[in-house]
Tab-separated table of C-alpha atoms and ligand atoms in Angstrom:
chain	number	residue	atom	x	y	z
A	1	MET	CA	-4.832	28.154	31.897
A	2	ASN	CA	-6.144	25.368	34.191
A	3	LEU	CA	-3.161	22.895	34.179
A	4	SER	CA	-4.807	20.433	36.554
A	5	TYR	CA	-5.508	16.892	35.293
A	6	ASP	CA	-8.956	15.733	35.824
A	7	TYR	CA	-9.951	12.518	34.170
A	8	ASN	CA	-13.608	12.783	34.973
A	9	ILE	CA	-14.428	16.143	33.652
A	10	ILE	CA	-17.475	17.355	31.818
A	11	ILE	CA	-16.486	19.277	28.768
A	12	LYS	CA	-19.041	22.000	27.991
A	13	ILE	CA	-18.587	23.092	24.407
A	14	MET	CA	-21.553	25.140	23.344
A	15	ASP	CA	-21.188	24.706	19.674
A	16	THR	CA	-20.714	20.955	19.643
A	17	ASN	CA	-21.976	18.841	16.824
A	18	ILE	CA	-23.423	15.967	18.759
A	19	ALA	CA	-24.516	17.752	21.934
A	20	HIS	CA	-25.389	14.803	24.117
A	21	TRP	CA	-21.877	13.430	24.815
A	22	SER	CA	-20.654	16.787	26.186
A	23	LEU	CA	-23.108	16.601	29.096
A	24	LEU	CA	-21.732	13.215	30.281
A	25	PRO	CA	-18.548	12.368	32.149
A	26	ALA	CA	-15.711	11.775	29.701
A	27	SER	CA	-12.681	9.920	30.846
A	28	GLN	CA	-9.143	10.488	29.552
A	29	GLN	CA	-9.805	14.080	28.357
A	30	PRO	CA	-7.126	16.718	28.728
A	31	VAL	CA	-8.090	19.933	30.398
A	32	TYR	CA	-7.682	22.931	28.005
A	33	ASP	CA	-8.018	26.569	28.217
A	34	PHE	CA	-11.643	27.012	27.248
A	35	ASP	CA	-11.238	29.879	24.700
A	36	GLU	CA	-8.285	28.137	23.047
A	37	LEU	CA	-10.459	24.963	22.839
A	38	LYS	CA	-13.320	26.843	21.279
A	39	ALA	CA	-11.014	28.443	18.671
A	40	VAL	CA	-9.551	25.117	17.651
A	41	ILE	CA	-12.958	23.449	17.482
A	42	SER	CA	-14.444	26.164	15.240
A	43	HIS	CA	-11.439	25.907	12.931
A	44	LEU	CA	-11.780	22.147	12.754
A	45	ALA	CA	-15.504	22.268	12.271
A	46	ASN	CA	-14.890	24.330	9.146
A	47	SER	CA	-12.068	22.258	7.791
A	48	GLN	CA	-11.779	19.380	5.322
A	49	PRO	CA	-13.055	16.009	6.186
A	50	ILE	CA	-10.298	13.423	6.276
A	51	VAL	CA	-12.391	10.626	4.769
A	52	SER	CA	-15.751	10.936	2.905
A	53	TYR	CA	-19.076	9.548	3.936
A	54	PRO	CA	-19.474	7.295	0.793
A	55	GLU	CA	-16.208	5.710	1.785
A	56	ILE	CA	-17.512	5.072	5.271
A	57	GLN	CA	-20.548	3.519	3.890
A	58	ALA	CA	-18.383	1.396	1.531
A	59	LEU	CA	-16.317	0.129	4.507
A	60	LYS	CA	-19.544	-0.814	6.296
A	61	ASN	CA	-20.477	-2.867	3.203
A	62	GLU	CA	-17.155	-4.503	3.060
A	63	LEU	CA	-17.207	-5.412	6.708
A	64	SER	CA	-20.665	-7.021	6.249
A	65	ASN	CA	-18.629	-9.739	4.315
A	66	CYS	CA	-16.691	-10.506	7.424
A	67	HIS	CA	-19.492	-11.789	9.641
A	68	PHE	CA	-19.371	-15.328	8.365
A	69	GLY	CA	-15.771	-15.672	7.365
A	70	LYS	CA	-15.974	-14.666	3.721
A	71	LYS	CA	-13.210	-12.088	4.282
A	72	LEU	CA	-10.865	-11.428	7.124
A	73	ILE	CA	-10.074	-8.125	8.785
A	74	LEU	CA	-6.505	-6.996	9.587
A	75	ILE	CA	-6.145	-3.881	11.826
A	76	ILE	CA	-2.627	-3.077	11.897
A	77	GLY	CA	-0.195	-0.253	12.732
A	78	ASP	CA	1.491	1.711	15.483
A	79	CYS	CA	0.241	2.005	19.060
A	80	ALA	CA	0.772	5.745	18.796
A	81	GLU	CA	1.428	7.362	15.414
A	82	ALA	CA	4.054	10.116	15.440
A	83	PHE	CA	3.591	13.477	13.638
A	84	SER	CA	7.337	13.162	12.607
A	85	ASP	CA	6.450	9.834	10.620
A	86	CYS	CA	4.148	11.808	8.352
A	87	LYS	CA	6.720	12.214	5.483
A	88	PRO	CA	6.828	10.411	2.154
A	89	SER	CA	9.791	8.040	2.946
A	90	ILE	CA	8.196	6.694	6.046
A	91	LEU	CA	4.691	6.581	4.708
A	92	GLN	CA	5.922	4.656	1.731
A	93	ALA	CA	7.783	2.165	3.861
A	94	LYS	CA	4.787	1.754	6.131
A	95	LEU	CA	2.343	1.148	3.325
A	96	ASP	CA	4.714	-1.207	1.451
A	97	THR	CA	4.982	-3.257	4.671
A	98	TYR	CA	1.383	-3.297	5.363
A	99	GLU	CA	0.850	-4.568	1.802
A	100	LYS	CA	3.250	-7.371	2.558
A	101	TYR	CA	1.314	-8.263	5.693
A	102	ARG	CA	-1.904	-8.358	3.721
A	103	ARG	CA	-0.449	-10.521	1.037
A	104	ALA	CA	1.251	-12.944	3.497
A	105	PHE	CA	-2.070	-13.396	5.473
A	106	SER	CA	-4.232	-13.557	2.342
A	107	ILE	CA	-1.955	-16.291	0.642
A	108	LYS	CA	-1.854	-18.429	3.635
A	109	SER	CA	-5.535	-18.038	4.747
A	110	LYS	CA	-6.791	-18.284	1.174
A	111	LYS	CA	-9.079	-15.319	1.963
A	112	GLU	CA	-9.441	-11.739	0.958
A	113	ILE	CA	-8.198	-9.268	3.627
A	114	VAL	CA	-9.874	-6.033	4.663
A	115	MET	CA	-7.085	-3.889	5.792
A	116	ILE	CA	-7.598	-1.078	8.356
A	117	GLY	CA	-4.420	0.810	9.253
A	118	ARG	CA	-3.992	2.429	12.701
A	119	ILE	CA	-2.828	5.379	10.589
A	120	ALA	CA	-3.857	8.860	9.471
A	121	GLY	CA	-5.150	9.821	12.917
A	122	GLN	CA	-4.000	7.391	15.611
A	123	PHE	CA	-2.574	10.346	17.639
A	124	SER	CA	-4.276	10.280	21.065
A	125	LYS	CA	-3.597	7.715	23.839
A	126	PRO	CA	-5.341	6.729	26.997
A	127	ARG	CA	-2.947	6.305	29.889
A	128	SER	CA	-3.243	4.381	33.066
A	129	ASP	CA	-0.755	6.630	34.810
A	130	LEU	CA	-1.034	10.377	34.793
A	131	TYR	CA	2.475	11.013	35.739
A	132	GLU	CA	5.883	9.344	35.350
A	133	ASN	CA	9.263	9.634	36.942
A	134	HIS	CA	11.759	11.636	34.876
A	135	GLY	CA	15.179	12.015	36.579
A	136	GLY	CA	13.521	12.105	39.961
A	137	ILE	CA	10.767	14.511	39.185
A	138	GLN	CA	7.226	13.622	38.332
A	139	ILE	CA	6.084	14.882	34.877
A	140	PRO	CA	2.736	14.301	33.019
A	141	THR	CA	2.825	11.243	30.902
A	142	TYR	CA	2.928	11.227	27.135
A	143	ARG	CA	-0.672	11.060	25.723
A	144	GLY	CA	-0.116	10.985	21.985
A	145	ASP	CA	1.083	13.665	19.575
A	146	MET	CA	-2.298	15.250	19.270
A	147	ILE	CA	-2.426	15.978	22.996
A	148	ASN	CA	1.026	16.586	24.122
A	149	GLY	CA	4.775	16.071	23.109
A	150	PHE	CA	6.836	12.960	23.697
A	151	ASP	CA	9.740	15.290	24.597
A	152	PRO	CA	9.475	15.688	28.384
A	153	ASN	CA	9.687	19.515	27.973
A	154	PHE	CA	6.365	19.514	26.012
A	155	ARG	CA	4.007	17.488	28.209
A	156	GLN	CA	1.295	20.183	28.778
A	157	PRO	CA	-1.727	19.385	26.545
A	158	ASP	CA	-1.943	21.934	23.863
A	159	PRO	CA	-5.270	22.171	21.870
A	160	TYR	CA	-3.548	23.484	18.808
A	161	ARG	CA	-1.977	20.087	18.329
A	162	MET	CA	-5.516	18.931	17.224
A	163	ILE	CA	-5.038	21.311	14.167
A	164	GLU	CA	-1.668	19.767	13.451
A	165	GLY	CA	-3.096	16.256	13.878
A	166	HIS	CA	-5.774	17.025	11.307
A	167	THR	CA	-3.242	18.416	8.789
A	168	LYS	CA	-0.966	15.491	9.246
A	169	SER	CA	-4.021	13.071	8.787
A	170	LEU	CA	-4.942	14.888	5.546
A	171	ASP	CA	-1.444	14.513	4.294
A	172	THR	CA	-1.373	10.855	5.275
A	173	ILE	CA	-4.667	10.062	3.627
A	174	GLY	CA	-3.507	11.764	0.501
A	175	PHE	CA	-0.419	9.707	0.423
A	176	ILE	CA	-2.476	6.465	0.951
A	177	ARG	CA	-4.854	7.308	-1.871
A	178	ASN	CA	-1.923	7.846	-4.316
A	179	PHE	CA	-0.306	4.586	-3.140
A	180	HIS	CA	-3.371	2.628	-3.799
A	181	ARG	CA	-4.429	4.489	-6.905
A	182	ASN	CA	-3.276	1.718	-9.299
A	183	SER	CA	-4.227	-1.224	-7.222
A	184	HIS	CA	-7.620	-2.911	-6.728
A	185	GLN	CA	-6.880	-3.197	-3.067
A	186	LYS	CA	-8.843	-0.812	-0.792
A	187	PHE	CA	-7.116	0.438	2.358
A	188	TRP	CA	-9.104	1.901	5.298
A	189	THR	CA	-8.136	3.951	8.264
A	190	GLY	CA	-9.067	3.652	11.923
A	191	HIS	CA	-8.098	5.065	15.374
A	192	GLU	CA	-9.279	5.231	18.886
A	193	ALA	CA	-11.902	7.866	19.251
A	194	LEU	CA	-10.409	9.133	22.399
A	195	LEU	CA	-10.218	12.943	22.046
A	196	LEU	CA	-13.885	13.704	21.819
A	197	PRO	CA	-13.594	17.545	20.927
A	198	TYR	CA	-11.581	16.564	17.887
A	199	GLU	CA	-13.860	13.688	16.888
A	200	ASP	CA	-16.938	15.820	17.323
A	201	ALA	CA	-15.558	18.761	15.323
A	202	LEU	CA	-14.928	16.475	12.386
A	203	THR	CA	-18.308	14.927	12.530
A	204	ARG	CA	-20.587	16.033	9.737
A	205	SER	CA	-24.280	15.605	9.432
A	206	ILE	CA	-25.505	14.217	6.106
A	207	GLU	CA	-29.050	13.407	5.292
A	208	ASN	CA	-29.989	13.115	8.892
A	209	GLU	CA	-27.042	10.853	9.770
A	210	TYR	CA	-23.777	11.801	11.426
A	211	PHE	CA	-20.477	10.710	9.977
A	212	ASP	CA	-17.228	11.068	11.922
A	213	THR	CA	-15.001	12.038	9.073
A	214	SER	CA	-11.709	11.684	10.947
A	215	ALA	CA	-11.332	7.995	9.907
A	216	HIS	CA	-13.412	5.178	8.453
A	217	PHE	CA	-13.474	3.076	11.467
A	218	LEU	CA	-13.374	4.234	15.149
A	219	TRP	CA	-13.078	2.226	18.203
A	220	ILE	CA	-13.203	3.049	22.023
A	221	GLY	CA	-10.663	1.511	24.225
A	222	GLU	CA	-10.790	-0.528	27.463
A	223	ARG	CA	-10.484	2.701	29.613
A	224	CYS	CA	-13.381	4.595	27.908
A	225	ARG	CA	-15.903	1.899	27.386
A	226	LYS	CA	-18.490	2.844	30.025
A	227	LEU	CA	-22.182	2.813	29.523
A	228	GLY	CA	-23.798	6.115	30.261
A	229	GLN	CA	-20.489	8.020	29.662
A	230	ALA	CA	-19.429	10.305	26.915
A	231	HIS	CA	-17.450	7.961	24.617
A	232	VAL	CA	-20.115	5.332	24.332
A	233	GLU	CA	-22.697	8.008	23.813
A	234	PHE	CA	-20.539	9.695	21.071
A	235	LEU	CA	-20.067	6.363	19.286
A	236	SER	CA	-23.726	5.582	19.364
A	237	GLN	CA	-24.505	8.692	17.480
A	238	ILE	CA	-22.273	8.087	14.412
A	239	SER	CA	-22.968	5.984	11.334
A	240	ASN	CA	-19.452	4.772	10.912
A	241	PRO	CA	-18.524	1.190	11.733
A	242	VAL	CA	-17.387	1.151	15.376
A	243	GLY	CA	-15.403	-1.139	17.674
A	244	ILE	CA	-15.176	-1.708	21.393
A	245	LYS	CA	-12.237	-3.258	23.246
A	246	ILE	CA	-13.081	-5.949	25.747
A	247	GLY	CA	-10.674	-6.354	28.588
A	248	PRO	CA	-10.437	-8.813	31.493
A	249	ASN	CA	-12.651	-6.653	33.731
A	250	ALA	CA	-15.530	-6.304	31.293
A	251	ASP	CA	-18.969	-6.748	32.947
A	252	LEU	CA	-20.777	-8.996	30.639
A	253	GLU	CA	-24.300	-7.461	31.208
A	254	GLU	CA	-22.810	-4.040	30.572
A	255	LEU	CA	-21.215	-5.431	27.368
A	256	GLN	CA	-24.581	-6.661	26.164
A	257	SER	CA	-26.156	-3.362	26.878
A	258	ILE	CA	-23.346	-1.422	25.011
A	259	MET	CA	-23.946	-3.766	21.972
A	260	ARG	CA	-27.543	-2.901	21.907
A	261	PHE	CA	-26.822	0.815	22.320
A	262	LEU	CA	-24.241	0.822	19.533
A	263	ASN	CA	-25.932	-1.431	17.026
A	264	TYR	CA	-29.568	-0.651	17.803
A	265	GLU	CA	-30.570	-1.255	14.214
A	266	ASN	CA	-28.985	-4.728	14.059
A	267	GLU	CA	-26.792	-3.709	11.198
A	268	TYR	CA	-24.247	-6.025	9.499
A	269	GLY	CA	-20.769	-4.476	9.098
A	270	LYS	CA	-21.463	-1.978	11.997
A	271	LEU	CA	-20.051	-3.454	15.220
A	272	ILE	CA	-16.582	-5.000	15.784
A	273	LEU	CA	-15.848	-6.521	19.165
A	274	ILE	CA	-12.144	-6.530	20.066
A	275	PRO	CA	-11.273	-8.847	22.872
A	276	ARG	CA	-7.906	-8.126	24.523
A	277	LEU	CA	-7.940	-10.468	27.398
A	278	GLY	CA	-4.380	-11.873	27.536
A	279	ASN	CA	-2.936	-15.255	27.006
A	280	ASN	CA	-3.131	-16.175	30.570
A	281	ILE	CA	-6.814	-15.904	31.033
A	282	ILE	CA	-8.150	-16.399	27.420
A	283	ARG	CA	-9.122	-20.052	28.024
A	284	MET	CA	-10.847	-19.157	31.273
A	285	GLN	CA	-12.642	-16.049	30.344
A	286	PHE	CA	-13.251	-15.823	26.623
A	287	PRO	CA	-15.841	-18.626	26.318
A	288	SER	CA	-18.304	-16.807	28.869
A	289	VAL	CA	-17.673	-13.589	26.876
A	290	VAL	CA	-18.553	-15.250	23.608
A	291	GLN	CA	-21.634	-16.939	25.050
A	292	ALA	CA	-22.827	-13.663	26.499
A	293	VAL	CA	-22.365	-11.890	23.199
A	294	LYS	CA	-24.092	-14.745	21.326
A	295	ARG	CA	-27.192	-14.477	23.514
A	296	THR	CA	-27.814	-10.836	22.441
A	297	GLY	CA	-28.473	-11.903	18.848
A	298	ILE	CA	-26.896	-8.656	17.777
A	299	PRO	CA	-24.809	-8.788	14.636
A	300	HIS	CA	-21.173	-8.411	15.577
A	301	ILE	CA	-17.659	-9.301	14.308
A	302	TRP	CA	-14.783	-10.692	16.401
A	303	VAL	CA	-11.469	-9.170	15.758
A	304	ILE	CA	-8.807	-10.510	18.188
A	305	ASP	CA	-6.314	-8.124	19.778
A	306	PRO	CA	-3.635	-10.365	21.231
A	307	MET	CA	-1.422	-7.417	22.039
A	308	HIS	CA	-2.909	-5.421	24.998
A	309	GLY	CA	-3.443	-8.226	27.475
A	310	ASN	CA	0.087	-9.539	27.180
A	311	THR	CA	2.216	-6.461	28.055
A	312	TYR	CA	4.665	-6.729	30.926
A	313	LYS	CA	7.780	-4.790	32.021
A	314	THR	CA	11.293	-6.282	31.964
A	315	ASN	CA	13.696	-5.878	34.854
A	316	GLN	CA	15.252	-2.948	32.944
A	317	GLY	CA	11.847	-1.305	32.973
A	318	LEU	CA	10.870	-1.685	29.285
A	319	LYS	CA	7.362	-2.581	28.246
A	320	THR	CA	7.357	-5.737	26.113
A	321	ARG	CA	5.250	-8.630	24.798
A	322	SER	CA	6.360	-12.069	23.663
A	323	VAL	CA	5.653	-13.500	20.331
A	324	SER	CA	4.704	-16.862	21.932
A	325	SER	CA	1.961	-15.410	24.108
A	326	ILE	CA	0.601	-13.230	21.234
A	327	LEU	CA	0.509	-16.256	19.074
A	328	ASN	CA	-0.932	-18.508	21.621
A	329	GLU	CA	-3.724	-16.006	22.513
A	330	CYS	CA	-4.669	-15.968	18.760
A	331	ILE	CA	-4.676	-19.794	18.405
A	332	GLU	CA	-6.752	-20.167	21.610
A	333	SER	CA	-9.167	-17.507	20.502
A	334	ILE	CA	-9.673	-19.266	17.166
A	335	LYS	CA	-10.348	-22.584	18.932
A	336	ILE	CA	-12.853	-20.964	21.430
A	337	LEU	CA	-14.698	-19.263	18.599
A	338	ARG	CA	-14.920	-22.573	16.697
A	339	GLU	CA	-16.111	-24.441	19.851
A	340	ASN	CA	-18.944	-21.880	20.206
A	341	ARG	CA	-19.804	-21.919	16.514
A	342	GLU	CA	-18.836	-18.211	16.134
A	343	SER	CA	-16.869	-17.003	13.250
A	344	LEU	CA	-13.516	-15.256	13.442
A	345	GLY	CA	-13.529	-11.759	11.784
A	346	GLY	CA	-9.864	-11.108	12.004
A	347	PHE	CA	-6.964	-9.642	14.115
A	348	HIS	CA	-5.829	-6.398	15.576
A	349	PHE	CA	-1.966	-5.980	15.863
A	350	GLU	CA	0.450	-3.415	16.760
A	351	ALA	CA	3.311	-3.796	14.327
A	352	SER	CA	5.942	-1.630	12.993
A	353	TYR	CA	7.274	-1.443	9.392
A	354	GLU	CA	10.850	-1.837	10.552
A	355	GLU	CA	12.867	-4.504	12.401
A	356	VAL	CA	12.368	-2.801	15.695
A	357	THR	CA	13.292	-4.689	18.884
A	358	GLU	CA	10.225	-4.094	21.070
A	359	CYS	CA	8.725	-7.546	21.514
A	360	VAL	CA	10.583	-10.673	22.533
A	361	GLY	CA	10.837	-13.960	20.596
A	362	GLY	CA	10.355	-14.926	16.912
A	363	ASN	CA	12.931	-16.395	14.535
A	364	ALA	CA	15.248	-13.405	14.962
A	365	GLY	CA	15.606	-14.554	18.664
A	366	ILE	CA	14.996	-11.207	20.262
A	367	THR	CA	15.629	-11.451	23.971
A	368	GLU	CA	14.860	-9.036	26.904
A	369	GLU	CA	18.506	-8.152	26.855
A	370	SER	CA	18.531	-7.125	23.301
A	371	LEU	CA	15.382	-4.952	23.357
A	372	ASN	CA	17.541	-1.815	23.819
A	373	LYS	CA	19.000	-2.092	20.208
A	374	LYS	CA	16.017	-0.610	18.365
A	375	TYR	CA	13.323	0.192	20.891
A	376	LYS	CA	11.545	3.130	19.216
A	377	THR	CA	7.874	3.132	20.129
A	378	LEU	CA	6.241	6.079	21.681
A	379	CYS	CA	3.823	3.956	23.584
A	380	ASP	CA	3.205	0.205	23.469
A	381	PRO	CA	5.788	-2.351	22.092
A	382	ARG	CA	5.111	-3.355	18.481
A	383	LEU	CA	5.970	-6.493	16.628
A	384	SER	CA	8.820	-6.172	14.168
A	385	ARG	CA	8.198	-6.597	10.495
A	386	SER	CA	9.649	-10.181	10.569
A	387	GLN	CA	7.760	-11.123	13.754
A	388	MET	CA	4.579	-9.880	12.286
A	389	LEU	CA	5.108	-11.824	8.985
A	390	GLU	CA	5.835	-15.069	10.944
A	391	ILE	CA	2.659	-14.756	12.980
A	392	LEU	CA	0.517	-13.938	10.071
A	393	LYS	CA	1.821	-16.977	8.062
A	394	ILE	CA	1.212	-19.312	11.021
A	395	LEU	CA	-2.230	-17.928	11.739
A	396	GLY	CA	-3.231	-17.839	7.999
A	397	SER	CA	-2.244	-21.575	7.555
A	398	LEU	CA	-4.313	-22.409	10.617
A	399	ILE	CA	-7.404	-20.604	9.363
A	400	ALA	CA	-7.084	-22.391	6.009
A	401	LYS	CA	-7.233	-25.760	7.629
B	501	PEP	C1	-4.575	0.498	22.030
B	501	PEP	O1	-5.162	-0.031	21.242
B	501	PEP	O2	-3.476	1.125	21.786
B	501	PEP	C2	-5.055	0.514	23.479
B	501	PEP	C3	-4.687	1.491	24.262
B	501	PEP	O3	-5.821	-0.503	23.755
B	501	PEP	P1	-6.747	-0.742	25.057
B	501	PEP	O4	-7.779	0.297	25.118
B	501	PEP	O5	-7.322	-2.113	24.652
B	501	PEP	O6	-5.829	-0.841	26.147
B	502	MN	MN1	-1.475	0.110	22.272
């Protein structure tokens, strides 16, 4: 097996669904044994879709209500979902909590909320560093349960984890359907479309359109958003609503081209833009991003991610974020959108269902020193349940004004 890591490989899978992407450079892809990968792909290509295409269409419809502020979007969940969280007690707790988030935000903002969980498939992570120090030796970094294991002994990418990810996603979506059976609330799923062989194998062609049935909504992250490369190509081929993250280094002309490429039919409910600039630069950079986007005339929805531009490491080496910079970035984003006569579509948060201690601040007074108490995330630091509720109430009230 080829165990080297190459972040710029070309995966040549002959029986791929959407052939074009596999000919382009794809960042953040693990290198697998070719025969094993083929076996996994042919298994997945013949397995059950996780969501149905009428549901995907229905989300697009629902999102078309979010362009001019009629409804708000809340994308929420873990940075990296764990396979071990896929059990009834934890899923129940997550969905109960997400429902509390929805209600708090809805009551305060006086708007209906379109909920998209980072759940039932948020199992692959892009990483800036390929290796990390573990007791003096360099080991491959954790890349999400669908790629390798969090346990330092299981860091080699294993393609069979995609089959487990598919099974866990099916179990989770089944649980979500039961949970929402007696409510009029609809709950949608989304994840980063990072692991292209998996996304491609779950893509189905229906009436000359492709639907990625791994989730209702798919986005590509800051590290994969390159015009002319595999992720953008893949996303351009599917009919699902899609999102792109916009980080501090985004080239505005490239962003405009990506918008044209992904929403070439000028559809409403199709394209979500997810700025994640950071509280320090939001005032300086966001206005020019907004103006460049506006100039395209292409329908788009702004969903603010105040998490990923605000991460820092404490002296003890733990990744964290502060409630005050998260909140500030949101408030500043709302102001900038208003100044530019653009409407706010919603927010994208990483939040736990528990009282974790991963982000500092909030009424519970979590400090850098107390982060150790319940620091459980597999990847980025999440807001605790009470921190998330505080933020949603403040933002909701601000929006209602
Ligand atoms: C994420 O959403 O977990 C993520 C990795 O985001 P970004 O691509 O914006 O860094
Ligand atoms: Mn994250």
